């Protein structure tokens, strides 16, 4: 159990750092300033005149002790000793359960030397300032460049500040701010995992533009962990699948099937998609029905599922018109209407999907529901990639 709590605390610490990175990008007044993730410190802010190195920590279950921030201050001090001529600023930013009163608001250099620049290792006392041959005058200069905030926002307060800024920047409501926030996390995740430090920097202008341009790229595992799968599904549904006036577009639902879903559950999902996204009534002069691709299902299993659907008197097509026929794209993309009563179209594989999309000259939308990573490289603009934890999540989204 202790190991599990430690793991959870570590993950929460990473989220807190990611959120702080997002917050700095949204708050920065100079929109062309470069902000780094995992540069000199956890977060670096670089403009024309100076560079800020920020150590960001989250200890909501830990009482503040000087020793907790001693190591990062020593590392900052060493960095300062090697870069005296450059205008670096050093920041300690963190949240602690209690004990903040132990750190005076205005401590002197003797306090700094005793509590932060001196340590013991193997019973040997080390005075970093003496080992680096740094004078009191230089220590005073370093102190002037060091800012310590051990009363930073809580995890929840910081996230709330981010969403408030998002609502202001994008003029959106609470629900849509969750959408942008998730995309922000996805962008930060990509930045954080790049081994090239030059790829781990971004300006506020670039970041805000990426969020705007990636509006159709959906949520990821970071958001699911933070908000929970039920809330995530509700938000996906509201964002994409709650419209009352459905346009007669050609919609493709690409669904990755996990190892746990049964044939009956797959059929139920197909019927649910058809019920919501098919309209071939006599009153509709622009009839439509959905295309459905079941990714990860073997040919033999797909044949069995289609056979059972046929036995249950549901009318569908799959691009094969007779026994031993080759796939015919024109057969699959033909218009569903009140006469042929086509309720949905089953796409057998990615190759047939590409052929169909290429031949259709109407407005097209692709919704890809994937488990671990995207399995389809779309060639159209409207392609929404939606992370799921299980195939049955789709039922709660559409």
Short mmCIF file of C-alpha atoms in Angstrom, two decimals:
data_model
loop_
_atom_site.label_atom_id
_atom_site.label_comp_id
_atom_site.label_asym_id
_atom_site.label_seq_id
_atom_site.Cartn_x
_atom_site.Cartn_y
_atom_site.Cartn_z
CA UNK A 1 0.00 0.00 0.00
CA UNK A 2 2.68 2.64 0.80
CA UNK A 3 4.24 2.05 -2.62
CA UNK A 4 0.87 2.65 -4.27
CA UNK A 5 0.43 5.94 -2.40
CA UNK A 6 3.94 6.99 -3.35
CA UNK A 7 3.23 6.20 -7.00
CA UNK A 8 0.00 8.21 -6.90
CA UNK A 9 1.79 11.14 -5.26
CA UNK A 10 4.52 10.99 -7.91
CA UNK A 11 1.97 11.02 -10.74
CA UNK A 12 0.14 13.90 -9.11
CA UNK A 13 3.45 15.76 -8.89
CA UNK A 14 3.95 15.37 -12.64
CA UNK A 15 0.43 16.60 -13.34
CA UNK A 16 1.07 19.58 -11.08
CA UNK A 17 4.24 20.42 -13.02
CA UNK A 18 2.43 20.02 -16.36
CA UNK A 19 -0.36 22.28 -15.14
CA UNK A 20 2.13 24.89 -13.98
CA UNK A 21 3.79 24.79 -17.40
CA UNK A 22 0.39 25.41 -19.01
CA UNK A 23 -0.32 28.20 -16.53
CA UNK A 24 2.95 29.97 -17.32
CA UNK A 25 2.21 29.76 -21.06
CA UNK A 26 -1.24 31.26 -20.59
CA UNK A 27 -0.12 33.96 -18.13
CA UNK A 28 3.05 35.13 -19.90
CA UNK A 29 2.58 38.69 -21.17
CA UNK A 30 5.37 38.50 -23.75
CA UNK A 31 3.77 36.06 -26.19
CA UNK A 32 7.05 35.37 -28.02
CA UNK A 33 8.91 34.28 -24.87
CA UNK A 34 10.23 30.71 -24.99
CA UNK A 35 9.14 28.48 -22.14
CA UNK A 36 10.97 25.18 -21.69
CA UNK A 37 9.83 22.00 -19.99
CA UNK A 38 12.71 20.16 -18.26
CA UNK A 39 15.45 22.58 -19.22
CA UNK A 40 17.88 23.81 -16.55
CA UNK A 41 15.09 23.18 -14.05
CA UNK A 42 11.55 21.78 -14.32
CA UNK A 43 10.45 24.88 -16.23
CA UNK A 44 12.56 27.64 -17.81
CA UNK A 45 11.29 30.96 -19.12
CA UNK A 46 13.60 32.71 -21.59
CA UNK A 47 13.16 36.19 -23.01
CA UNK A 48 15.58 38.72 -24.50
CA UNK A 49 16.84 40.09 -21.19
CA UNK A 50 16.82 37.16 -18.78
CA UNK A 51 16.14 33.51 -18.14
CA UNK A 52 14.12 32.11 -15.25
CA UNK A 53 14.81 28.62 -13.95
CA UNK A 54 11.88 27.25 -11.92
CA UNK A 55 11.85 24.19 -9.69
CA UNK A 56 8.21 23.08 -9.27
CA UNK A 57 7.18 20.60 -6.54
CA UNK A 58 3.95 19.36 -4.98
CA UNK A 59 3.87 17.95 -1.44
CA UNK A 60 0.27 18.20 -0.25
CA UNK A 61 0.86 15.49 2.39
CA UNK A 62 4.25 16.73 3.58
CA UNK A 63 5.20 19.35 6.14
CA UNK A 64 7.66 21.90 4.84
CA UNK A 65 11.29 21.39 5.94
CA UNK A 66 14.30 23.33 4.72
CA UNK A 67 15.84 20.04 3.62
CA UNK A 68 13.06 19.50 1.07
CA UNK A 69 14.25 22.41 -1.08
CA UNK A 70 17.93 22.30 -0.13
CA UNK A 71 19.07 20.11 -3.05
CA UNK A 72 17.46 22.23 -5.82
CA UNK A 73 18.84 25.42 -4.23
CA UNK A 74 22.33 23.90 -4.17
CA UNK A 75 21.99 22.96 -7.85
CA UNK A 76 20.82 26.48 -8.64
CA UNK A 77 23.73 27.93 -6.66
CA UNK A 78 26.21 25.78 -8.60
CA UNK A 79 24.62 26.89 -11.84
CA UNK A 80 24.89 30.52 -10.73
CA UNK A 81 28.58 30.07 -9.89
CA UNK A 82 29.22 28.97 -13.49
CA UNK A 83 27.04 31.65 -15.10
CA UNK A 84 27.64 34.81 -13.06
CA UNK A 85 27.79 37.03 -16.12
CA UNK A 86 24.42 35.90 -17.43
CA UNK A 87 21.12 37.22 -16.13
CA UNK A 88 19.55 34.12 -14.62
CA UNK A 89 16.72 34.21 -12.09
CA UNK A 90 16.00 31.20 -9.87
CA UNK A 91 12.61 30.19 -8.51
CA UNK A 92 11.41 27.56 -6.06
CA UNK A 93 7.68 27.04 -6.48
CA UNK A 94 5.84 24.48 -4.39
CA UNK A 95 2.84 23.50 -2.34
CA UNK A 96 3.14 21.91 1.11
CA UNK A 97 0.65 20.64 3.67
CA UNK A 98 1.96 22.91 6.44
CA UNK A 99 5.12 24.32 8.00
CA UNK A 100 5.45 27.40 5.79
CA UNK A 101 6.08 29.58 8.85
CA UNK A 102 9.54 27.98 9.24
CA UNK A 103 10.83 30.03 6.30
CA UNK A 104 11.25 33.75 7.13
CA UNK A 105 10.04 36.22 4.54
CA UNK A 106 13.38 38.02 4.44
CA UNK A 107 16.21 35.76 5.54
CA UNK A 108 19.85 36.85 5.40
CA UNK A 109 22.81 35.13 3.74
CA UNK A 110 23.83 33.43 7.00
CA UNK A 111 20.43 31.74 7.06
CA UNK A 112 20.92 30.81 3.38
CA UNK A 113 24.38 29.36 3.99
CA UNK A 114 23.35 27.42 7.10
CA UNK A 115 20.03 25.97 5.93
CA UNK A 116 20.44 25.65 2.17
CA UNK A 117 24.11 25.70 1.17
CA UNK A 118 25.44 23.29 3.79
CA UNK A 119 24.86 19.54 3.91
CA UNK A 120 26.24 16.34 5.36
CA UNK A 121 27.24 13.26 3.41
CA UNK A 122 28.89 10.21 5.00
CA UNK A 123 29.22 12.24 8.22
CA UNK A 124 31.27 14.86 6.38
CA UNK A 125 30.00 18.43 6.47
CA UNK A 126 30.03 20.22 3.12
CA UNK A 127 29.80 23.98 2.76
CA UNK A 128 29.03 24.45 -0.90
CA UNK A 129 29.97 28.12 -0.95
CA UNK A 130 33.43 27.32 0.44
CA UNK A 131 33.98 24.41 -1.94
CA UNK A 132 33.11 26.70 -4.85
CA UNK A 133 35.10 29.57 -3.35
CA UNK A 134 32.12 31.95 -3.51
CA UNK A 135 32.35 35.18 -1.49
CA UNK A 136 29.59 36.58 0.71
CA UNK A 137 29.13 39.37 -1.81
CA UNK A 138 28.42 36.83 -4.55
CA UNK A 139 26.13 34.86 -2.24
CA UNK A 140 24.22 38.08 -1.63
CA UNK A 141 23.86 38.52 -5.41
CA UNK A 142 22.61 34.94 -5.72
CA UNK A 143 20.12 35.54 -2.91
CA UNK A 144 18.81 38.54 -4.86
CA UNK A 145 18.19 36.27 -7.84
CA UNK A 146 16.50 33.55 -5.78
CA UNK A 147 12.72 33.64 -5.19
CA UNK A 148 11.06 31.04 -2.98
CA UNK A 149 7.31 30.44 -2.88
CA UNK A 150 6.33 27.56 -0.60
CA UNK A 151 2.69 28.70 -0.40
CA UNK A 152 1.83 28.00 -4.02
CA UNK A 153 -1.64 27.05 -5.19
CA UNK A 154 -3.01 23.63 -4.41
CA UNK A 155 -3.47 21.12 -7.21
CA UNK A 156 -7.15 22.03 -7.51
CA UNK A 157 -6.61 25.80 -7.26
CA UNK A 158 -3.99 25.76 -9.99
CA UNK A 159 -6.22 23.77 -12.35
CA UNK A 160 -9.06 26.19 -11.65
CA UNK A 161 -6.82 29.15 -12.58
CA UNK A 162 -5.92 27.45 -15.87
CA UNK A 163 -9.54 26.91 -16.83
CA UNK A 164 -10.42 30.49 -15.92
CA UNK A 165 -7.69 31.72 -18.28
CA UNK A 166 -8.87 29.33 -21.01
CA UNK A 167 -12.43 30.63 -20.74
CA UNK A 168 -11.13 34.17 -21.06
CA UNK A 169 -8.80 33.46 -24.01
CA UNK A 170 -11.26 31.36 -26.02
CA UNK A 171 -14.48 32.97 -24.78
CA UNK A 172 -15.96 29.57 -23.94
CA UNK A 173 -18.08 27.99 -21.20
CA UNK A 174 -17.02 25.61 -18.43
CA UNK A 175 -17.58 22.46 -20.46
CA UNK A 176 -15.60 23.67 -23.45
CA UNK A 177 -12.79 24.86 -21.19
CA UNK A 178 -12.42 21.21 -20.13
CA UNK A 179 -12.00 20.38 -23.80
CA UNK A 180 -9.22 22.93 -24.31
CA UNK A 181 -7.59 21.93 -21.03
CA UNK A 182 -7.39 18.30 -22.14
CA UNK A 183 -5.82 19.31 -25.44
CA UNK A 184 -3.34 21.43 -23.51
CA UNK A 185 -2.35 18.34 -21.51
CA UNK A 186 -1.96 16.35 -24.73
CA UNK A 187 0.39 19.00 -26.18
CA UNK A 188 2.44 19.11 -22.96
CA UNK A 189 2.70 15.32 -22.95
CA UNK A 190 4.22 15.40 -26.45
CA UNK A 191 6.65 18.14 -25.44
CA UNK A 192 7.68 16.37 -22.22
CA UNK A 193 8.57 13.11 -23.97
CA UNK A 194 10.87 14.67 -26.57
CA UNK A 195 14.56 13.97 -25.92
CA UNK A 196 15.67 17.10 -27.81
CA UNK A 197 15.62 20.12 -25.48
CA UNK A 198 14.93 22.42 -28.44
CA UNK A 199 11.72 20.46 -29.00
CA UNK A 200 10.73 20.97 -25.36
CA UNK A 201 10.26 24.70 -25.75
CA UNK A 202 7.27 26.67 -27.00
CA UNK A 203 6.03 30.25 -26.97
CA UNK A 204 2.63 31.33 -25.61
CA UNK A 205 1.60 32.35 -29.14
CA UNK A 206 2.53 28.93 -30.52
CA UNK A 207 0.76 27.16 -27.67
CA UNK A 208 -2.51 29.09 -27.98
CA UNK A 209 -2.47 28.59 -31.76
CA UNK A 210 -1.89 24.83 -31.37
CA UNK A 211 -4.84 24.61 -28.99
CA UNK A 212 -7.03 26.43 -31.48
CA UNK A 213 -5.86 24.46 -34.51
CA UNK A 214 -6.08 21.12 -32.70
CA UNK A 215 -9.71 21.63 -31.77
CA UNK A 216 -10.67 18.32 -33.39
CA UNK A 217 -7.92 16.34 -31.65
CA UNK A 218 -9.47 14.88 -28.59
CA UNK A 219 -8.71 13.92 -25.07
CA UNK A 220 -6.07 11.55 -23.80
CA UNK A 221 -5.23 9.32 -20.88
CA UNK A 222 -4.02 12.24 -18.75
CA UNK A 223 -7.50 13.75 -18.75
CA UNK A 224 -9.18 10.40 -18.10
CA UNK A 225 -6.95 9.78 -15.07
CA UNK A 226 -7.62 13.24 -13.70
CA UNK A 227 -11.35 13.55 -14.33
CA UNK A 228 -12.62 9.97 -14.48
CA UNK A 229 -14.05 7.98 -17.37
CA UNK A 230 -17.73 8.84 -16.76
CA UNK A 231 -17.10 12.58 -16.84
CA UNK A 232 -14.87 12.12 -19.87
CA UNK A 233 -17.58 10.20 -21.77
CA UNK A 234 -20.19 12.85 -20.95
CA UNK A 235 -17.91 15.59 -22.22
CA UNK A 236 -17.17 13.72 -25.47
CA UNK A 237 -20.89 13.20 -25.99
CA UNK A 238 -21.69 16.86 -25.41
CA UNK A 239 -18.85 18.03 -27.65
CA UNK A 240 -19.51 15.78 -30.67
CA UNK A 241 -22.66 13.70 -30.43
CA UNK A 242 -25.43 15.76 -28.80
CA UNK A 243 -26.56 17.86 -31.74
CA UNK A 244 -30.30 17.89 -32.40
CA UNK A 245 -30.12 18.97 -36.04
CA UNK A 246 -27.95 16.31 -37.65
CA UNK A 247 -26.47 17.26 -41.00
CA UNK A 248 -26.68 14.65 -43.79
CA UNK A 249 -22.93 13.99 -43.89
CA UNK A 250 -21.10 10.77 -44.66
CA UNK A 251 -19.98 9.68 -41.18
CA UNK A 252 -17.45 6.97 -40.49
CA UNK A 253 -17.25 5.38 -37.03
CA UNK A 254 -13.99 3.49 -36.60
CA UNK A 255 -14.12 1.48 -33.39
CA UNK A 256 -11.26 -0.53 -31.92
CA UNK A 257 -12.64 -3.67 -30.30
CA UNK A 258 -10.93 -4.87 -27.12
CA UNK A 259 -10.53 -8.52 -26.10
CA UNK A 260 -13.40 -8.39 -23.61
CA UNK A 261 -16.32 -7.23 -25.76
CA UNK A 262 -18.75 -9.96 -26.85
CA UNK A 263 -20.43 -10.38 -30.23
CA UNK A 264 -23.74 -9.37 -28.67
CA UNK A 265 -22.23 -6.20 -27.29
CA UNK A 266 -20.70 -5.35 -30.67
CA UNK A 267 -24.09 -5.82 -32.32
CA UNK A 268 -25.70 -3.60 -29.70
CA UNK A 269 -23.14 -0.90 -30.37
CA UNK A 270 -23.72 -1.11 -34.15
CA UNK A 271 -27.48 -0.81 -33.61
CA UNK A 272 -27.02 2.15 -31.29
CA UNK A 273 -24.89 4.02 -33.84
CA UNK A 274 -27.41 3.25 -36.57
CA UNK A 275 -30.34 4.42 -34.44
CA UNK A 276 -28.73 7.79 -33.75
CA UNK A 277 -26.96 8.44 -37.06
CA UNK A 278 -29.34 7.04 -39.67
CA UNK A 279 -32.31 8.85 -41.16
CA UNK A 280 -33.95 7.26 -44.20
CA UNK A 281 -37.52 8.33 -43.48
CA UNK A 282 -39.86 9.45 -46.24
CA UNK A 283 -39.95 12.96 -44.77
CA UNK A 284 -36.18 13.41 -45.13
CA UNK A 285 -35.14 14.61 -48.56
CA UNK A 286 -31.43 14.08 -47.73
CA UNK A 287 -31.24 10.59 -46.23
CA UNK A 288 -28.06 9.25 -44.65
CA UNK A 289 -26.68 6.35 -42.64
CA UNK A 290 -23.35 5.64 -40.89
CA UNK A 291 -20.32 3.65 -41.99
CA UNK A 292 -18.94 1.40 -39.25
CA UNK A 293 -15.49 -0.24 -39.13
CA UNK A 294 -14.78 -2.71 -36.31
CA UNK A 295 -11.02 -2.59 -35.93
CA UNK A 296 -9.27 -5.57 -34.39
CA UNK A 297 -12.04 -8.06 -35.23
CA UNK A 298 -10.95 -11.09 -37.27
CA UNK A 299 -12.56 -11.85 -40.63
CA UNK A 300 -14.23 -15.00 -39.31
CA UNK A 301 -15.65 -13.19 -36.29
CA UNK A 302 -16.85 -10.29 -38.42
CA UNK A 303 -18.60 -12.76 -40.75
CA UNK A 304 -20.36 -14.31 -37.75
CA UNK A 305 -21.46 -10.90 -36.45
CA UNK A 306 -22.79 -9.86 -39.88
CA UNK A 307 -24.65 -13.16 -40.20
CA UNK A 308 -26.36 -12.61 -36.84
CA UNK A 309 -27.26 -9.04 -37.78
CA UNK A 310 -28.81 -10.32 -41.00
CA UNK A 311 -30.80 -12.94 -39.11
CA UNK A 312 -32.20 -10.19 -36.91
CA UNK A 313 -33.61 -8.49 -40.02
CA UNK A 314 -31.36 -5.42 -40.05
CA UNK A 315 -30.63 -4.13 -43.54
CA UNK A 316 -26.97 -3.27 -44.19
CA UNK A 317 -24.37 -3.41 -46.99
CA UNK A 318 -20.62 -4.09 -46.98
CA UNK A 319 -19.51 -3.60 -50.60
CA UNK A 320 -19.86 -7.27 -51.66
CA UNK A 321 -22.86 -7.96 -53.90
CA UNK A 322 -22.72 -11.72 -54.47
CA UNK A 323 -20.78 -14.84 -53.47
CA UNK A 324 -17.05 -14.66 -54.30
CA UNK A 325 -17.45 -11.09 -55.57
CA UNK A 326 -14.63 -8.59 -55.29
CA UNK A 327 -15.09 -5.51 -53.18
CA UNK A 328 -17.05 -2.81 -55.05
CA UNK A 329 -16.62 0.68 -53.67
CA UNK A 330 -19.59 2.01 -55.65
CA UNK A 331 -21.76 -0.61 -54.04
CA UNK A 332 -20.72 0.44 -50.54
CA UNK A 333 -21.08 4.20 -51.02
CA UNK A 334 -24.44 4.17 -52.74
CA UNK A 335 -27.09 6.41 -51.19
CA UNK A 336 -29.22 4.99 -48.41
CA UNK A 337 -32.89 5.94 -48.78
CA UNK A 338 -36.47 4.98 -48.00
CA UNK A 339 -36.53 2.57 -50.91
CA UNK A 340 -33.43 0.42 -50.19
CA UNK A 341 -33.80 0.93 -46.41
CA UNK A 342 -30.04 0.65 -45.73
CA UNK A 343 -29.60 1.24 -41.97
CA UNK A 344 -25.79 1.19 -41.86
CA UNK A 345 -22.75 0.18 -43.89
CA UNK A 346 -20.05 -2.12 -42.54
CA UNK A 347 -16.52 -1.41 -43.72
CA UNK A 348 -14.40 -4.55 -43.54
CA UNK A 349 -10.89 -3.09 -43.33
CA UNK A 350 -8.74 0.05 -43.63
CA UNK A 351 -8.00 -0.54 -47.32
CA UNK A 352 -11.69 -0.56 -48.21
CA UNK A 353 -12.21 2.46 -45.95
CA UNK A 354 -9.61 4.49 -47.89
CA UNK A 355 -11.16 3.54 -51.22
CA UNK A 356 -14.61 4.58 -50.02
CA UNK A 357 -13.52 7.93 -48.57
CA UNK A 358 -11.62 8.73 -51.77
CA UNK A 359 -14.70 8.13 -53.94
CA UNK A 360 -17.17 10.11 -51.84
CA UNK A 361 -17.54 13.73 -52.94
CA UNK A 362 -19.89 14.78 -50.11
CA UNK A 363 -18.93 16.21 -46.73
CA UNK A 364 -17.18 13.48 -44.71
CA UNK A 365 -16.54 13.05 -40.99
CA UNK A 366 -14.40 10.36 -39.37
CA UNK A 367 -14.63 9.46 -35.68
CA UNK A 368 -11.89 7.11 -34.57
CA UNK A 369 -12.22 5.45 -31.15
CA UNK A 370 -8.86 3.96 -30.19
CA UNK A 371 -7.61 2.09 -27.11
CA UNK A 372 -3.89 2.83 -26.92
CA UNK A 373 -2.85 4.68 -30.06
CA UNK A 374 -4.49 5.91 -33.23
CA UNK A 375 -4.74 3.21 -35.91
CA UNK A 376 -5.93 5.32 -38.83
CA UNK A 377 -4.13 8.09 -40.72
CA UNK A 378 -6.94 10.19 -42.10
CA UNK A 379 -6.69 12.06 -45.37
CA UNK A 380 -9.60 14.41 -44.60
CA UNK A 381 -9.79 17.49 -42.40
CA UNK A 382 -12.65 16.37 -40.17
CA UNK A 383 -11.15 13.43 -38.31
CA UNK A 384 -11.67 13.23 -34.56
CA UNK A 385 -9.39 10.87 -32.62
CA UNK A 386 -11.06 9.77 -29.39
CA UNK A 387 -9.25 7.88 -26.66
CA UNK A 388 -11.25 5.10 -24.96
CA UNK A 389 -10.41 2.77 -22.08
CA UNK A 390 -12.71 0.00 -23.34
CA UNK A 391 -14.88 -0.48 -26.43
CA UNK A 392 -18.06 -0.13 -24.38
CA UNK A 393 -17.06 3.46 -23.54
CA UNK A 394 -18.36 4.29 -27.04
CA UNK A 395 -21.92 3.50 -25.93
CA UNK A 396 -21.74 6.30 -23.37
CA UNK A 397 -20.30 8.77 -25.90
CA UNK A 398 -22.56 8.51 -28.91
#
